[in-house]
GROMACS .gro file of C-alpha atoms in nm:
model
  290
    1MET     CA    1  -2.017  -0.495  -9.941
    2ILE     CA    2  -1.921  -0.893  -9.956
    3TYR     CA    3  -1.875  -1.095  -9.613
    4GLY     CA    4  -1.630  -1.399  -9.719
    5VAL     CA    5  -1.610  -1.728  -9.420
    6THR     CA    6  -1.489  -1.998  -9.402
    7VAL     CA    7  -1.466  -2.207  -9.079
    8ASN     CA    8  -1.174  -2.418  -8.913
    9HIS     CA    9  -1.146  -2.736  -8.765
   10ASN     CA   10  -0.822  -2.854  -8.735
   11THR     CA   11  -0.748  -2.746  -9.072
   12SER     CA   12  -0.522  -2.447  -9.031
   13ARG     CA   13  -0.283  -2.518  -9.347
   14PHE     CA   14  -0.545  -2.618  -9.559
   15VAL     CA   15  -0.711  -2.244  -9.460
   16GLU     CA   16  -0.387  -2.084  -9.504
   17LEU     CA   17  -0.369  -2.272  -9.868
   18MET     CA   18  -0.724  -2.158  -9.962
   19LEU     CA   19  -0.696  -1.764  -9.856
   20ARG     CA   20  -0.324  -1.730 -10.009
   21THR     CA   21  -0.489  -1.837 -10.353
   22LEU     CA   22  -0.823  -1.630 -10.285
   23PHE     CA   23  -0.581  -1.309 -10.299
   24LEU     CA   24  -0.359  -1.410 -10.532
   25THR     CA   25  -0.585  -1.489 -10.816
   26ASN     CA   26  -0.878  -1.270 -10.712
   27ASP     CA   27  -0.897  -0.867 -10.831
   28LEU     CA   28  -1.108  -0.790 -10.519
   29SER     CA   29  -1.064  -0.397 -10.587
   30GLY     CA   30  -1.413  -0.238 -10.577
   31LEU     CA   31  -1.641  -0.518 -10.435
   32ALA     CA   32  -1.543  -0.369 -10.060
   33PHE     CA   33  -1.451  -0.772  -9.945
   34HIS     CA   34  -1.390  -0.840  -9.611
   35MET     CA   35  -1.257  -1.191  -9.521
   36VAL     CA   36  -1.368  -1.363  -9.151
   37VAL     CA   37  -1.204  -1.715  -9.039
   38LEU     CA   38  -1.412  -1.878  -8.771
   39ASP     CA   39  -1.244  -2.143  -8.573
   40ASN     CA   40  -1.374  -2.466  -8.384
   41ALA     CA   41  -1.150  -2.494  -8.092
   42SER     CA   42  -0.832  -2.596  -8.352
   43ASN     CA   43  -0.596  -2.706  -8.153
   44ASP     CA   44  -0.357  -2.864  -8.495
   45GLU     CA   45   0.010  -2.808  -8.524
   46TYR     CA   46  -0.060  -2.539  -8.767
   47VAL     CA   47  -0.285  -2.299  -8.598
   48GLU     CA   48  -0.048  -2.095  -8.493
   49GLN     CA   49   0.123  -2.000  -8.826
   50LEU     CA   50  -0.217  -1.968  -8.959
   51THR     CA   51  -0.322  -1.718  -8.692
   52ALA     CA   52   0.029  -1.519  -8.756
   53TYR     CA   53  -0.074  -1.496  -9.125
   54LEU     CA   54  -0.393  -1.357  -9.032
   55ALA     CA   55  -0.279  -1.090  -8.806
   56ASN     CA   56  -0.045  -1.002  -9.103
   57GLN     CA   57  -0.404  -0.992  -9.363
   58SER     CA   58  -0.587  -0.791  -9.069
   59ILE     CA   59  -0.839  -1.129  -9.156
   60PRO     CA   60  -1.016  -1.154  -8.823
   61PHE     CA   61  -1.000  -1.556  -8.629
   62ILE     CA   62  -1.331  -1.596  -8.436
   63GLN     CA   63  -1.404  -1.872  -8.206
   64THR     CA   64  -1.763  -2.030  -8.280
   65GLY     CA   65  -1.787  -2.134  -7.959
   66LEU     CA   66  -1.771  -2.502  -8.052
   67ASP     CA   67  -1.542  -2.795  -7.985
   68ASN     CA   68  -1.340  -2.937  -8.225
   69ARG     CA   69  -1.484  -3.297  -8.206
   70VAL     CA   70  -1.583  -3.408  -8.570
   71ALA     CA   71  -1.960  -3.367  -8.656
   72VAL     CA   72  -2.081  -3.254  -8.963
   73GLU     CA   73  -2.381  -3.000  -8.814
   74LYS     CA   74  -2.105  -2.763  -8.665
   75HIS     CA   75  -2.062  -2.647  -9.035
   76GLY     CA   76  -2.369  -2.565  -9.128
   77LEU     CA   77  -2.402  -2.409  -8.738
   78ALA     CA   78  -2.123  -2.259  -8.716
   79LEU     CA   79  -2.201  -2.093  -9.075
   80ALA     CA   80  -2.546  -1.993  -8.975
   81ASN     CA   81  -2.497  -1.821  -8.662
   82PHE     CA   82  -2.257  -1.613  -8.874
   83VAL     CA   83  -2.534  -1.495  -9.069
   84LYS     CA   84  -2.759  -1.429  -8.793
   85GLU     CA   85  -2.461  -1.180  -8.664
   86ARG     CA   86  -2.368  -1.028  -8.990
   87LYS     CA   87  -2.625  -0.830  -9.126
   88ASP     CA   88  -2.425  -0.499  -9.252
   89CYS     CA   89  -2.374  -0.680  -9.616
   90THR     CA   90  -2.493  -0.709  -9.979
   91HIS     CA   91  -2.391  -1.084  -9.984
   92TYR     CA   92  -2.193  -1.386  -9.822
   93LEU     CA   93  -1.932  -1.610  -9.983
   94PHE     CA   94  -1.920  -1.946  -9.803
   95LEU     CA   95  -1.611  -2.116  -9.878
   96ASP     CA   96  -1.496  -2.425  -9.737
   97SER     CA   97  -1.155  -2.462  -9.548
   98ASP     CA   98  -1.033  -2.740  -9.781
   99MET     CA   99  -1.055  -2.611 -10.108
  100TRP     CA  100  -0.857  -2.397 -10.340
  101PHE     CA  101  -0.889  -2.107 -10.633
  102VAL     CA  102  -0.682  -2.208 -10.947
  103GLU     CA  103  -0.896  -1.973 -11.167
  104ASN     CA  104  -0.797  -1.595 -11.220
  105ASP     CA  105  -1.091  -1.364 -11.109
  106THR     CA  106  -1.338  -1.626 -11.005
  107ILE     CA  107  -1.503  -1.408 -10.715
  108PRO     CA  108  -1.582  -1.125 -10.953
  109THR     CA  109  -1.700  -1.366 -11.197
  110MET     CA  110  -1.953  -1.527 -10.953
  111TRP     CA  111  -2.073  -1.157 -10.822
  112ARG     CA  112  -2.134  -1.033 -11.189
  113GLU     CA  113  -2.326  -1.345 -11.300
  114LEU     CA  114  -2.528  -1.330 -10.999
  115VAL     CA  115  -2.599  -0.944 -10.995
  116GLU     CA  116  -2.669  -0.994 -11.354
  117SER     CA  117  -2.892  -1.259 -11.314
  118PRO     CA  118  -3.284  -1.253 -11.271
  119SER     CA  119  -3.438  -1.172 -10.920
  120SER     CA  120  -3.544  -1.503 -10.850
  121VAL     CA  121  -3.184  -1.624 -10.843
  122PHE     CA  122  -3.039  -1.606 -10.470
  123ALA     CA  123  -2.713  -1.740 -10.501
  124ASN     CA  124  -2.440  -1.856 -10.732
  125GLN     CA  125  -2.210  -2.189 -10.671
  126ALA     CA  126  -1.885  -2.220 -10.824
  127ARG     CA  127  -1.842  -2.570 -11.029
  128ILE     CA  128  -1.650  -2.803 -10.752
  129HIS     CA  129  -1.401  -2.994 -10.901
  130GLY     CA  130  -1.274  -3.284 -10.707
  131TYR     CA  131  -0.848  -3.317 -10.666
  132TYR     CA  132  -0.883  -3.694 -10.647
  133ALA     CA  133  -1.201  -3.762 -10.824
  134ASP     CA  134  -1.046  -3.649 -11.089
  135ARG     CA  135  -1.359  -3.468 -11.191
  136ALA     CA  136  -1.652  -3.208 -11.125
  137ILE     CA  137  -1.820  -3.310 -10.852
  138GLU     CA  138  -2.111  -3.068 -10.817
  139GLY     CA  139  -2.231  -2.797 -11.110
  140ARG     CA  140  -2.056  -3.010 -11.381
  141ASP     CA  141  -2.145  -2.877 -11.738
  142GLY     CA  142  -2.338  -2.546 -11.528
  143VAL     CA  143  -2.590  -2.821 -11.391
  144PRO     CA  144  -2.701  -2.789 -11.027
  145GLY     CA  145  -2.649  -3.115 -10.772
  146ALA     CA  146  -2.380  -3.324 -10.705
  147ASN     CA  147  -2.415  -3.483 -11.069
  148SER     CA  148  -2.370  -3.856 -11.052
  149LEU     CA  149  -2.464  -3.847 -10.675
  150ASP     CA  150  -2.747  -3.765 -10.709
  151GLY     CA  151  -2.856  -4.087 -10.838
  152VAL     CA  152  -2.676  -4.279 -10.551
  153GLU     CA  153  -2.861  -4.451 -10.346
  154TRP     CA  154  -2.790  -4.636 -10.018
  155GLU     CA  155  -2.933  -4.795  -9.691
  156THR     CA  156  -3.058  -4.552  -9.389
  157VAL     CA  157  -3.072  -4.753  -9.068
  158CYS     CA  158  -3.290  -4.494  -8.788
  159GLY     CA  159  -3.390  -4.547  -8.453
  160ASN     CA  160  -3.735  -4.461  -8.497
  161PRO     CA  161  -3.923  -4.366  -8.157
  162VAL     CA  162  -4.228  -4.574  -8.317
  163VAL     CA  163  -4.063  -4.866  -8.536
  164LYS     CA  164  -3.692  -4.973  -8.395
  165ASN     CA  165  -3.433  -4.965  -8.600
  166THR     CA  166  -3.665  -4.890  -8.977
  167ARG     CA  167  -3.447  -4.873  -9.319
  168TYR     CA  168  -3.525  -4.655  -9.581
  169THR     CA  169  -3.364  -4.609  -9.920
  170THR     CA  170  -3.212  -4.318  -9.920
  171ARG     CA  171  -3.093  -4.055 -10.209
  172ILE     CA  172  -2.901  -3.709 -10.179
  173ALA     CA  173  -3.081  -3.400 -10.248
  174TYR     CA  174  -2.908  -3.164 -10.499
  175ARG     CA  175  -2.807  -2.846 -10.306
  176CYS     CA  176  -2.635  -2.479 -10.348
  177SER     CA  177  -2.277  -2.623 -10.242
  178PRO     CA  178  -2.133  -2.428  -9.943
  179VAL     CA  179  -1.741  -2.535 -10.094
  180CYS     CA  180  -1.795  -2.208 -10.293
  181SER     CA  181  -2.115  -2.021 -10.299
  182LEU     CA  182  -2.197  -1.620 -10.322
  183ILE     CA  183  -2.531  -1.545 -10.156
  184ALA     CA  184  -2.741  -1.261 -10.194
  185ASN     CA  185  -2.807  -1.085  -9.796
  186THR     CA  186  -3.217  -1.098  -9.864
  187PRO     CA  187  -3.492  -1.118  -9.654
  188VAL     CA  188  -3.615  -1.417  -9.772
  189PHE     CA  189  -3.257  -1.584  -9.730
  190ARG     CA  190  -3.194  -1.463  -9.397
  191THR     CA  191  -3.549  -1.612  -9.208
  192VAL     CA  192  -3.503  -1.884  -9.378
  193THR     CA  193  -3.106  -1.929  -9.206
  194GLU     CA  194  -3.285  -1.806  -8.885
  195THR     CA  195  -3.610  -2.060  -8.874
  196ILE     CA  196  -3.403  -2.389  -9.018
  197GLY     CA  197  -3.080  -2.297  -9.028
  198LEU     CA  198  -2.790  -2.431  -9.289
  199ASN     CA  199  -2.737  -2.772  -9.153
  200PRO     CA  200  -2.767  -3.119  -9.303
  201ALA     CA  201  -3.138  -3.264  -9.282
  202ILE     CA  202  -3.264  -3.606  -9.358
  203SER     CA  203  -3.652  -3.642  -9.458
  204PHE     CA  204  -3.851  -3.944  -9.436
  205GLY     CA  205  -4.088  -4.079  -9.655
  206ALA     CA  206  -4.260  -4.407  -9.728
  207TRP     CA  207  -3.986  -4.631  -9.654
  208ALA     CA  208  -3.770  -4.362  -9.847
  209ALA     CA  209  -3.560  -4.094  -9.733
  210LYS     CA  210  -3.376  -3.823  -9.883
  211HIS     CA  211  -3.046  -3.662  -9.728
  212TYR     CA  212  -2.969  -3.265  -9.787
  213ASP     CA  213  -2.634  -3.231  -9.680
  214THR     CA  214  -2.504  -2.881  -9.561
  215PHE     CA  215  -2.710  -2.620  -9.719
  216GLY     CA  216  -2.938  -2.857  -9.884
  217LEU     CA  217  -3.252  -2.825  -9.648
  218MET     CA  218  -3.236  -2.421  -9.660
  219THR     CA  219  -3.172  -2.434 -10.073
  220HIS     CA  220  -3.545  -2.635 -10.092
  221VAL     CA  221  -3.710  -2.395  -9.884
  222MET     CA  222  -3.557  -2.123 -10.070
  223ALA     CA  223  -3.746  -2.285 -10.382
  224THR     CA  224  -4.072  -2.279 -10.187
  225HIS     CA  225  -4.075  -1.936 -10.193
  226GLY     CA  226  -3.935  -1.905 -10.616
  227PHE     CA  227  -3.580  -1.859 -10.554
  228ARG     CA  228  -3.346  -2.057 -10.722
  229PHE     CA  229  -2.895  -2.098 -10.746
  230ILE     CA  230  -2.711  -2.093 -11.048
  231VAL     CA  231  -2.369  -2.256 -11.120
  232SER     CA  232  -2.103  -2.014 -11.200
  233SER     CA  233  -1.871  -2.054 -11.547
  234LYS     CA  234  -1.602  -2.053 -11.249
  235THR     CA  235  -1.404  -2.396 -11.107
  236VAL     CA  236  -1.252  -2.462 -10.799
  237ASN     CA  237  -1.036  -2.746 -10.707
  238HIS     CA  238  -1.176  -2.944 -10.339
  239PHE     CA  239  -1.003  -3.191 -10.123
  240THR     CA  240  -1.319  -3.294 -10.059
  241GLU     CA  241  -1.402  -3.446  -9.644
  242THR     CA  242  -1.085  -3.320  -9.516
  243VAL     CA  243  -1.239  -3.336  -9.156
  244TYR     CA  244  -1.498  -3.610  -9.138
  245ARG     CA  245  -1.215  -3.881  -9.341
  246PRO     CA  246  -0.916  -3.893  -9.118
  247GLU     CA  247  -0.828  -4.248  -9.230
  248LEU     CA  248  -0.792  -4.006  -9.573
  249ARG     CA  249  -0.593  -3.716  -9.424
  250ALA     CA  250  -0.257  -3.795  -9.513
  251PRO     CA  251  -0.262  -3.754  -9.848
  252LYS     CA  252  -0.446  -3.437  -9.835
  253ASP     CA  253  -0.190  -3.295  -9.550
  254LYS     CA  254   0.118  -3.421  -9.777
  255ASP     CA  255  -0.071  -3.216 -10.094
  256CYS     CA  256  -0.162  -2.934  -9.889
  257SER     CA  257   0.175  -2.925  -9.800
  258LYS     CA  258   0.343  -2.904 -10.073
  259MET     CA  259   0.115  -2.633 -10.246
  260LEU     CA  260   0.143  -2.382  -9.948
  261GLU     CA  261   0.521  -2.401  -9.922
  262GLU     CA  262   0.530  -2.293 -10.311
  263LEU     CA  263   0.274  -1.995 -10.239
  264GLN     CA  264   0.470  -1.883  -9.915
  265ALA     CA  265   0.840  -1.933 -10.104
  266GLY     CA  266   0.657  -1.640 -10.318
  267ARG     CA  267   0.689  -1.911 -10.638
  268GLY     CA  268   0.331  -1.842 -10.739
  269MET     CA  269   0.101  -2.116 -10.852
  270GLU     CA  270   0.319  -2.269 -11.143
  271LEU     CA  271   0.326  -2.599 -11.007
  272GLU     CA  272   0.120  -2.831 -11.159
  273ASN     CA  273   0.047  -2.976 -10.796
  274PHE     CA  274  -0.241  -2.669 -10.765
  275ARG     CA  275  -0.442  -2.860 -11.045
  276LEU     CA  276  -0.391  -3.170 -11.088
  277SER     CA  277  -0.279  -3.430 -10.823
  278ASP     CA  278   0.016  -3.658 -10.811
  279TRP     CA  279  -0.201  -3.963 -10.706
  280VAL     CA  280  -0.438  -3.864 -11.014
  281LYS     CA  281  -0.136  -3.882 -11.245
  282GLN     CA  282  -0.078  -4.208 -11.166
  283ASN     CA  283  -0.383  -4.368 -11.219
  284ARG     CA  284  -0.402  -4.169 -11.544
  285GLN     CA  285  -0.052  -4.360 -11.662
  286SER     CA  286  -0.161  -4.675 -11.486
  287SER     CA  287  -0.465  -4.670 -11.715
  288GLY     CA  288  -0.321  -4.533 -12.034
  289THR     CA  289  -0.450  -4.195 -12.030
  290THR     CA  290  -0.344  -3.827 -12.010
   0.00000   0.00000   0.00000
């Protein structure tokens, strides 16, 4: 049995878009798939529409007990608590609220790829295509990590209790992405989740630091036990940072609504916007590329 889980954080329209594409593009017969939506006290204008859709689909809508103030650690905390409370499955399918499916049978393919892998493989992550980046942003060419972002450096300023405002050169650590990942429910994964969680973390070295985004530290602790993850042959689309960057929210709301209205009207996913954003098309045209 597979538990699919996502966290709604005032992203109700995005969750409905994700779920509608999930059921439209995936043949889940034989997988004993059960979807659950967790919620951080969402109060956006579409939450009632989402709850009506979930009720029609018999999908539980469960409050996490967390409020809806923006804080990146809430995502990993909500998912870790879910893992602790739901032990009766073989796999967990973790899904970001602002991703959606564009290829047929992504979930069955990811499941098959994972169960046919060596026992040292604990997870299978989809390739993540940035809807506005116009490229794969995690798992490009089947290579784990954020690819070009792995080499990005920036400066972190921390209130070190001994040395105030210490500055560190910071780099992103690779991870199994929670945007869309299938993870086996094993004793080691459960122990790691219950012990260190699924939250972001920063490791401080000698004037250098490593940033572990959500699932990042878990990925590296699993590696210390000899477990690794693979990247699927399947690709999903991702708006990215919908919750955390409210200043960039407006075009995402517009694009999400355009796609969701197509699905609600029963017209399927023929609209080009499911795969290519208007913003990217305009940039391609202005740069002379197609």
